[in-house]
Coordinates of C-alpha atoms and ligand atoms in Angstrom, one line a residue:
X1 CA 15.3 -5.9 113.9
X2 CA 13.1 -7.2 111.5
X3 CA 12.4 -4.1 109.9
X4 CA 15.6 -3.1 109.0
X5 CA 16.5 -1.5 105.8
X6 CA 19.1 -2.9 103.8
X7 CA 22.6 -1.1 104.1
X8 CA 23.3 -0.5 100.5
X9 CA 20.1 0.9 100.3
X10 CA 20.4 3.3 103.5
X11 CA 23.6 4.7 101.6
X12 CA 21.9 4.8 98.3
X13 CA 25.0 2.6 96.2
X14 CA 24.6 -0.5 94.7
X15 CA 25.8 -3.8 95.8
X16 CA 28.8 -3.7 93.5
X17 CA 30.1 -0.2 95.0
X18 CA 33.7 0.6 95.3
X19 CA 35.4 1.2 98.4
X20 CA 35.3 5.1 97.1
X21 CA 31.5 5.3 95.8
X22 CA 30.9 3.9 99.0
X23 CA 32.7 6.7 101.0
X24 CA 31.0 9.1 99.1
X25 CA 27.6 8.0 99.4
X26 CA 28.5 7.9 103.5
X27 CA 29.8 11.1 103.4
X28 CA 26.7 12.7 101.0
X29 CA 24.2 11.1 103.1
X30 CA 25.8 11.7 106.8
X31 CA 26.3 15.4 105.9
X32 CA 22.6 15.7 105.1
X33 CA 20.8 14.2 108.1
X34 CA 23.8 15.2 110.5
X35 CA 21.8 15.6 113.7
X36 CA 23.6 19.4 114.0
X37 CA 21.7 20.4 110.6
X38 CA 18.3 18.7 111.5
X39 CA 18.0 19.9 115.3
X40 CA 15.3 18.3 117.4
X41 CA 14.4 15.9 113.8
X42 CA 14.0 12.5 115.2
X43 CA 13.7 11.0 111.6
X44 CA 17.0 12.4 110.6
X45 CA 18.8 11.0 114.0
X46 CA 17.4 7.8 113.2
X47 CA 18.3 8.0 109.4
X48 CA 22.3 9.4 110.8
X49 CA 22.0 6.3 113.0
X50 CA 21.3 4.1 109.8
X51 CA 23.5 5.3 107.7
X52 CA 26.8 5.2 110.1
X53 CA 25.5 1.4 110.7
X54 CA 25.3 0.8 107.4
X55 CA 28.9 2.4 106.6
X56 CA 30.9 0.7 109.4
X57 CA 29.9 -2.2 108.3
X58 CA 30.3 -1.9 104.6
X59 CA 33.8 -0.1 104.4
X60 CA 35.3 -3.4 106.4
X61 CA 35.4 -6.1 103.5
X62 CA 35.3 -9.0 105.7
X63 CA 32.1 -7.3 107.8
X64 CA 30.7 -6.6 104.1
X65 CA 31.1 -10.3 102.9
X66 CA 29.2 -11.4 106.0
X67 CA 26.4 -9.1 105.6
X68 CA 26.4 -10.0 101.7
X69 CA 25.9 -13.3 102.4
X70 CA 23.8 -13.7 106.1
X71 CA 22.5 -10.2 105.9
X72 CA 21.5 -7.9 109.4
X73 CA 21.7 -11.6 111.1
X74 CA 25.1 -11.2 110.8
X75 CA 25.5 -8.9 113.2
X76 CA 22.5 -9.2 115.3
X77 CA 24.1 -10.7 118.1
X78 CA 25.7 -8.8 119.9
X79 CA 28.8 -9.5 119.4
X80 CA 30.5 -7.0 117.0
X81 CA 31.2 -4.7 119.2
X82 CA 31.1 -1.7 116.7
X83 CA 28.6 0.9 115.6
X84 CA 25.7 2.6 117.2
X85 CA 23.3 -0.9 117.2
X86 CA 25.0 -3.3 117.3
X87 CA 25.6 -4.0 121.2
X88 CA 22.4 -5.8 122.5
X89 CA 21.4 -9.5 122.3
X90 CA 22.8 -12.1 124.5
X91 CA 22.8 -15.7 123.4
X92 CA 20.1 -16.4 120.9
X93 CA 19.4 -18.7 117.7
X94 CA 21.6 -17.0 116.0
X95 CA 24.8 -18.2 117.6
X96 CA 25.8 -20.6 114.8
X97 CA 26.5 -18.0 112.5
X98 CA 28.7 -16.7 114.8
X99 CA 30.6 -19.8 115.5
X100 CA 31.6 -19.5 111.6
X101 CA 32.1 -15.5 112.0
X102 CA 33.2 -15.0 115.4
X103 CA 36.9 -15.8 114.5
X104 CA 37.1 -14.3 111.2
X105 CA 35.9 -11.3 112.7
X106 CA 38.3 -10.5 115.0
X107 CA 37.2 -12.9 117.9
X108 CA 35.2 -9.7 119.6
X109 CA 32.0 -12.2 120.5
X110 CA 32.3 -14.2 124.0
X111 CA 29.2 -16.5 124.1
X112 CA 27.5 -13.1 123.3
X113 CA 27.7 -11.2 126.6
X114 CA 31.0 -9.1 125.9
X115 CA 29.6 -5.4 124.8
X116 CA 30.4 -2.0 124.7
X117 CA 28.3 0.9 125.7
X118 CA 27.0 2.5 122.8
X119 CA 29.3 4.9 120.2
X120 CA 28.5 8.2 120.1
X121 CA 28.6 10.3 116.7
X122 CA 29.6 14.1 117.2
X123 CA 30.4 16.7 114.3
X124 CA 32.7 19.9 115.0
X125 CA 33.1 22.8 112.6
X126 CA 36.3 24.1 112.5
X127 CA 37.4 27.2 110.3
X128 CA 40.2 26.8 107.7
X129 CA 42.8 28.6 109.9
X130 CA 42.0 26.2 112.7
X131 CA 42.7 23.8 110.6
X132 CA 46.2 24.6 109.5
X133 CA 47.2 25.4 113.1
X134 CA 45.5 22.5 115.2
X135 CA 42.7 23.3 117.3
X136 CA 40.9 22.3 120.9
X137 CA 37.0 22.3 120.5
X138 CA 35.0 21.9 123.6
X139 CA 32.2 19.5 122.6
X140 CA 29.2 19.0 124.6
X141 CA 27.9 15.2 125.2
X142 CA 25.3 14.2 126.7
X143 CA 25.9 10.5 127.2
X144 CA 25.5 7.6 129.9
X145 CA 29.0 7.7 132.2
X146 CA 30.0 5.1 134.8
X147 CA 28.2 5.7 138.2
X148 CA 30.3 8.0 140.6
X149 CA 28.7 6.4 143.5
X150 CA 29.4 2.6 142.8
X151 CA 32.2 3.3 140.2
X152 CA 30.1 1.2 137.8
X153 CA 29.0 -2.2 139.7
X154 CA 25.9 -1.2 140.4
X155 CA 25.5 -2.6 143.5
X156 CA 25.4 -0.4 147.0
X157 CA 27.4 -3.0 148.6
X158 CA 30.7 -4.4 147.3
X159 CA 29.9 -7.6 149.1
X160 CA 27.0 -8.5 148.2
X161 CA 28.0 -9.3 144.3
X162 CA 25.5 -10.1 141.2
X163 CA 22.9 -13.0 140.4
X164 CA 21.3 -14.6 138.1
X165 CA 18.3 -12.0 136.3
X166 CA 15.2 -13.7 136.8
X167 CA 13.5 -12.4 134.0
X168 CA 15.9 -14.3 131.2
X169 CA 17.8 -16.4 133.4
X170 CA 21.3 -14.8 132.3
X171 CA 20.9 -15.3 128.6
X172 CA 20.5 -11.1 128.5
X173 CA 17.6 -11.5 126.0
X174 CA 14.1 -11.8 126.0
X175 CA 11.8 -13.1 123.1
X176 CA 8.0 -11.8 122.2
X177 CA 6.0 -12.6 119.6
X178 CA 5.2 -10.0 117.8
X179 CA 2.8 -10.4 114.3
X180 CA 4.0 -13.1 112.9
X181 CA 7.6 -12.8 114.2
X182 CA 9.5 -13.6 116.9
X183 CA 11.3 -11.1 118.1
X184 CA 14.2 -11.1 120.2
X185 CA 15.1 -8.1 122.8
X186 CA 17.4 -7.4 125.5
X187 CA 16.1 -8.0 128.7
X188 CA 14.3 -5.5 130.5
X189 CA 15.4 -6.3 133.6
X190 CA 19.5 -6.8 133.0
X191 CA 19.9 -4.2 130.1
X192 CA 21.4 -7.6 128.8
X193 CA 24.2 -8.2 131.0
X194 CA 22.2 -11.3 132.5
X195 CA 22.8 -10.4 135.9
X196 CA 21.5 -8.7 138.5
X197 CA 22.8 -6.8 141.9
X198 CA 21.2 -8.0 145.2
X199 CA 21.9 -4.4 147.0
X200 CA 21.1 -2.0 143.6
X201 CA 22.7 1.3 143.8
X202 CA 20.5 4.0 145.1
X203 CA 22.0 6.5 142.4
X204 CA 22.0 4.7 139.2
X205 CA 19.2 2.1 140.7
X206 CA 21.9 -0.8 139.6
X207 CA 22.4 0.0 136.1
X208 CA 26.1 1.3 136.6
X209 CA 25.8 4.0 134.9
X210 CA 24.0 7.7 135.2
X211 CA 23.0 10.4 132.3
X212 CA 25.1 13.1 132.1
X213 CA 26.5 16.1 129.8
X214 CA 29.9 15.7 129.8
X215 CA 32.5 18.5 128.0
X216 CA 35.6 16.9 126.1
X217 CA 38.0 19.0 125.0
X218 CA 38.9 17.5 121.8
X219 CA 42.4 17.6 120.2
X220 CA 41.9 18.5 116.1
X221 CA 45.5 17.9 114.7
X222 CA 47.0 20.6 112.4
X223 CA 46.3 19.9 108.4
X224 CA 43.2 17.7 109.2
X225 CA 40.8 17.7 106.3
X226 CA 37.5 18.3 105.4
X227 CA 35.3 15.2 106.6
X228 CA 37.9 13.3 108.8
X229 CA 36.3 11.1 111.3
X230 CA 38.4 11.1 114.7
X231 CA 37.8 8.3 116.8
X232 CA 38.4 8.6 120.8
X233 CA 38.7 4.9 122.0
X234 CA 36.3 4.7 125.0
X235 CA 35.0 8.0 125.2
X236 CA 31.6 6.4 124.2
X237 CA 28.4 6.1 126.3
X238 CA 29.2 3.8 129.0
X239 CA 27.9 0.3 129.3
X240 CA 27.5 -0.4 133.1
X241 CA 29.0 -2.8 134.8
X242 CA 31.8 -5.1 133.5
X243 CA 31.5 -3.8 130.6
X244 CA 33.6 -1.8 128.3
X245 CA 32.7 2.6 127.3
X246 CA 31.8 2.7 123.6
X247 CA 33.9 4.9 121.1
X248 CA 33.3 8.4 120.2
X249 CA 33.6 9.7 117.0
X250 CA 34.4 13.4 116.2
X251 CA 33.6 14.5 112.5
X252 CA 35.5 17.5 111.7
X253 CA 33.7 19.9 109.0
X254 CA 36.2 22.4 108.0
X255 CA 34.8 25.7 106.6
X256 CA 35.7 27.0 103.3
X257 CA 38.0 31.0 102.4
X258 CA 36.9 33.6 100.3
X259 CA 40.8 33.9 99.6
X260 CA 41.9 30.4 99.7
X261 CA 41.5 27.1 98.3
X262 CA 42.8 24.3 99.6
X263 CA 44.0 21.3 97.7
X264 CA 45.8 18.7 99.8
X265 CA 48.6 20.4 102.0
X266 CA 48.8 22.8 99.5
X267 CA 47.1 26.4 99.3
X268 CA 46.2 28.5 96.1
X269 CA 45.4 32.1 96.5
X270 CA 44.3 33.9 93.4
X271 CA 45.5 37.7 93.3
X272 CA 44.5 39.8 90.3
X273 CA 46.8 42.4 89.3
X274 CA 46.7 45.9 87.3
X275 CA 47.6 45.4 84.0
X276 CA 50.3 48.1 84.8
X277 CA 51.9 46.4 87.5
X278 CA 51.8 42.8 85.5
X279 CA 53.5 45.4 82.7
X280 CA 56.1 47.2 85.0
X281 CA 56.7 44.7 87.6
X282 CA 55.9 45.5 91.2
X283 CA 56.0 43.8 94.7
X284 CA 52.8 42.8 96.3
X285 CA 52.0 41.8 99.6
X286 CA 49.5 38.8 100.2
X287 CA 48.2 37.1 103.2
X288 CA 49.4 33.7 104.4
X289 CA 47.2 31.4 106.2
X290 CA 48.8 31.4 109.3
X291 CA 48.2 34.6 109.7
X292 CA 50.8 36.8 108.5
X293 CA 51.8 38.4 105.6
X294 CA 54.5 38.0 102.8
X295 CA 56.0 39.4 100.3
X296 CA 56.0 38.1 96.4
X297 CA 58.0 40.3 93.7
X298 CA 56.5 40.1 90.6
X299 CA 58.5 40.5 87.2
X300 CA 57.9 43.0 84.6
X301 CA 55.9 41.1 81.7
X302 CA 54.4 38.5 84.2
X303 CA 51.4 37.1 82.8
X304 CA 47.9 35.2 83.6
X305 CA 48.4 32.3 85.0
X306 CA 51.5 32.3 86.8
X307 CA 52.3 31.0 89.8
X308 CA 54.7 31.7 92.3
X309 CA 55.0 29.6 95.1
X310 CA 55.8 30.4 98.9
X311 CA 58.0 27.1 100.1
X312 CA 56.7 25.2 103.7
X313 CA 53.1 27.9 103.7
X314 CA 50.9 24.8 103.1
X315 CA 49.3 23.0 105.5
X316 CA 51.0 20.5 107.2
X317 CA 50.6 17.0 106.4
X318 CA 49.1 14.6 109.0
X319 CA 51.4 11.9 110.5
X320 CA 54.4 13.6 108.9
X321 CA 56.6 16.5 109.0
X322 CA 56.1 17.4 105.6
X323 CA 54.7 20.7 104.9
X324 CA 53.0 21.8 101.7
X325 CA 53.5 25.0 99.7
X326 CA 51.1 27.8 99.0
X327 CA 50.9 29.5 95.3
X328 CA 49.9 32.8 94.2
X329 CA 47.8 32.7 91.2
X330 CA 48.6 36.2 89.7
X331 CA 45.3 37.2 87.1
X332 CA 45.7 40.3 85.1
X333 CA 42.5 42.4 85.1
X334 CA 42.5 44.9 82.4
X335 CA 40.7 48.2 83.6
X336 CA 37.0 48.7 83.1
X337 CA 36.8 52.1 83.1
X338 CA 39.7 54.5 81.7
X339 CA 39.9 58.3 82.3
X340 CA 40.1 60.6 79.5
X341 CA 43.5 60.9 80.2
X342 CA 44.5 57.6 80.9
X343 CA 42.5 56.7 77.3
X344 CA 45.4 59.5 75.9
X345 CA 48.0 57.8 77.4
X346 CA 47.3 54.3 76.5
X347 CA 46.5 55.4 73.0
X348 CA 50.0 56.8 72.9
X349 CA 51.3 53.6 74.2
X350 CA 49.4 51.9 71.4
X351 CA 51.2 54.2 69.1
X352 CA 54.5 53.7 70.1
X353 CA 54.3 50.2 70.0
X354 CA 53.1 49.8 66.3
X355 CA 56.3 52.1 65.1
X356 CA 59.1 51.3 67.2
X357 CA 59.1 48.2 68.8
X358 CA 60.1 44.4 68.1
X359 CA 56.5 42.9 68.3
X360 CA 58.4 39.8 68.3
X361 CA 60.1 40.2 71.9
X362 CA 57.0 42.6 73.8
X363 CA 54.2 40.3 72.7
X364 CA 54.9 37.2 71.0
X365 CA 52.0 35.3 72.0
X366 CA 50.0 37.8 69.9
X367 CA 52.5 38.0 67.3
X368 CA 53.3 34.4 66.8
X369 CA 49.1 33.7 66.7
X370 CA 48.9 35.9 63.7
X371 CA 51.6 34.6 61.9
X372 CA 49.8 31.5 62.0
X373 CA 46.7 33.0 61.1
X374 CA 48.3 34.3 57.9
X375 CA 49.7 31.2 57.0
X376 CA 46.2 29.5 57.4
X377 CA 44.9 32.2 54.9
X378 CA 47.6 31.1 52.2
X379 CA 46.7 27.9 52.9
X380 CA 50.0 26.9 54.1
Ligands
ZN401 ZN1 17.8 -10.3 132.3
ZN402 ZN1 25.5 3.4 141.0

């Protein structure tokens, strides 16, 4: 633990960042060394590691005035409960700092022997339709679970109940020198728990708990956005006997549209139009994310820019019954080629419309800009 790198530093802020620079930073940093995008990278799994440490602790203001002012100590004993490394050392010099803490913070310490099994960090990618419409991922996890053959005591025999580990005499932690420190580990021998099973399990060989890949189905709500972090209460690693699953947390990635954007519960779709039918008026049919179709009438004379909006096609909004909208963005594209006789017809239009018409009503955005151009040549 001595080596450990400073938080603010793992999320690259400084130690005056906001509650949002901070969130960004995690999100930046956890995005880029995401074990799914470094596969097999053991560096980047211990830099994920890091920087989900480091945020856990830092976005909860009482954990981040404890660490301002004690540092890692703060949380290096066991105690906290939360985040990847924190389980671990039983009862140590450090116990006075949490006599100060352990209250403020929730009260999750008990003389340093309550733990959790360790969290577990997953990330699911979800497209943006899943996201509208809610989604089950399977997700694969390959974690520590609660031993089927001695449902997590460890011992082979229900009688014959725990003792005292030899090896640190029930404190759970063991101390080494180790340069010039001392350093402090859990026990070898107890995984920390300071006890030990007479009859040890032949499965899990007393520990309480056995590897395996377990498959969760998880539960994405509809409308969850981009970079949510679900959190499944005690579908963590397991921590072996009498004592309590860590959590797991889902990250949900959700994948952009070459038609859509996203904003909120709302959706913008950008549909260019003819100049003829922006000049005639015409009805148009456009895709809605859930999968069907509408249709949006567009007036003669519409222009760039407009918007017309579909009421309740949004995404709906977490928590809520609320429902956002989606706007068509109509864009007139003016052609880029013309055929000769298309190039005869729109010079005749161009004809017609210098000699007959009321330039004031069919284009007065043009008309009205060089009236003020004139004035600003007569120095009006
Ligand atoms: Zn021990
Ligand atoms: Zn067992």
């Amino acid at each position: 633990m001595a080596t450990k790198i400073d938080f603010y530093a793992v999320l690259e802020v400084t130690r005056t960042a906001t509650a949002d620079e901070l969130k960004k930073a995690y999100r930046k940093q956890a995005m880029r060394y995401h074990p799914d995008r470094n596969p097999g990278d053991e560096t980047a799994e211990h830099k994920f590691k890091e920087i989900n440490e480091a945020y856990d602790v830092l976005k909860d203001e009482q954990k981040r005035a404890a660490y301002d002012r004690f540092g890692h100590a703060a949380f290096e004993n066991g105690g906290m409960g939360g985040g990847g490394g924190f389980g671990g050392f039983g009862g140590g010099g450090l116990d006075d700092i949490f006599e100060m803490f352990g209250d403020m913070m929730g009260g999750r310490r008990g003389g340093g022997r309550r733990r959790t099994g360790n969290d577990i960090q997953v990330q699911v990618e979800i497209t943006l339709s899943e996201a509208y419409a809610g989604v089950k991922k399977p997700v694969e996890i390959r974690t520590r679970v609660t031993c089927e053959s001695c449902h997590g005591s460890g011992s082979a025999d229900s009688n014959a109940g725990d003792t005292t580990c030899p090896t640190c005499h029930g404190a759970g932690a063991v101390r080494a020198q180790q340069g010039f420190f001392l350093v402090e580990r859990p026990c070898p021998t107890c995984h920390g728990s300071g006890k030990v099973v007479r009859n040890p399990c032949k499965s899990c060989r007393g520990a309480g708990t056995t590897e395996k890949t377990r498959t969760l189905d998880i539960a994405i709500p509809a409308g969850v956005e981009d970079g949510t972090r679900i959190r499944l209460t005690g579908e963590g690693e397991a921590g072996g006997s009498n004592v309590q699953p860590g959590d797991l947390y889902v990250h949900v990635s959700v994948g952009g549209s070459d038609i859509f954007q996203r904003d909120g519960a709302n959706i913008y779709c950008r549909v260019p139009l003819r100049m003829t039918q922006a000049a005639l008026g015409t009805e148009i049919e456009v895709p809605v994310i859930d999968g069907s179709r509408a249709k949006v009438k567009i007036p003669a004379g519409t222009q760039t820019g407009e918007n017309f909006r579909l009421r309740g096609k949004g995404f709906s909004v977490l928590r809520s019954s609320a429902r956002g909208d989606m706007y068509i963005q109509v864009a007139v594209e003016t052609p880029h080629q013309l055929s000769p006789r298309q190039k005869e017809l729109l010079e005749e239009f161009e004809a017609e419309a210098g000699e007959t018409q009321d330039q004031e009503k069919a284009n007065p955005e043009h008309t009205g800009f060089f009236a003020k151009v004139r004035d600003f040549f007569e120095g009006k």
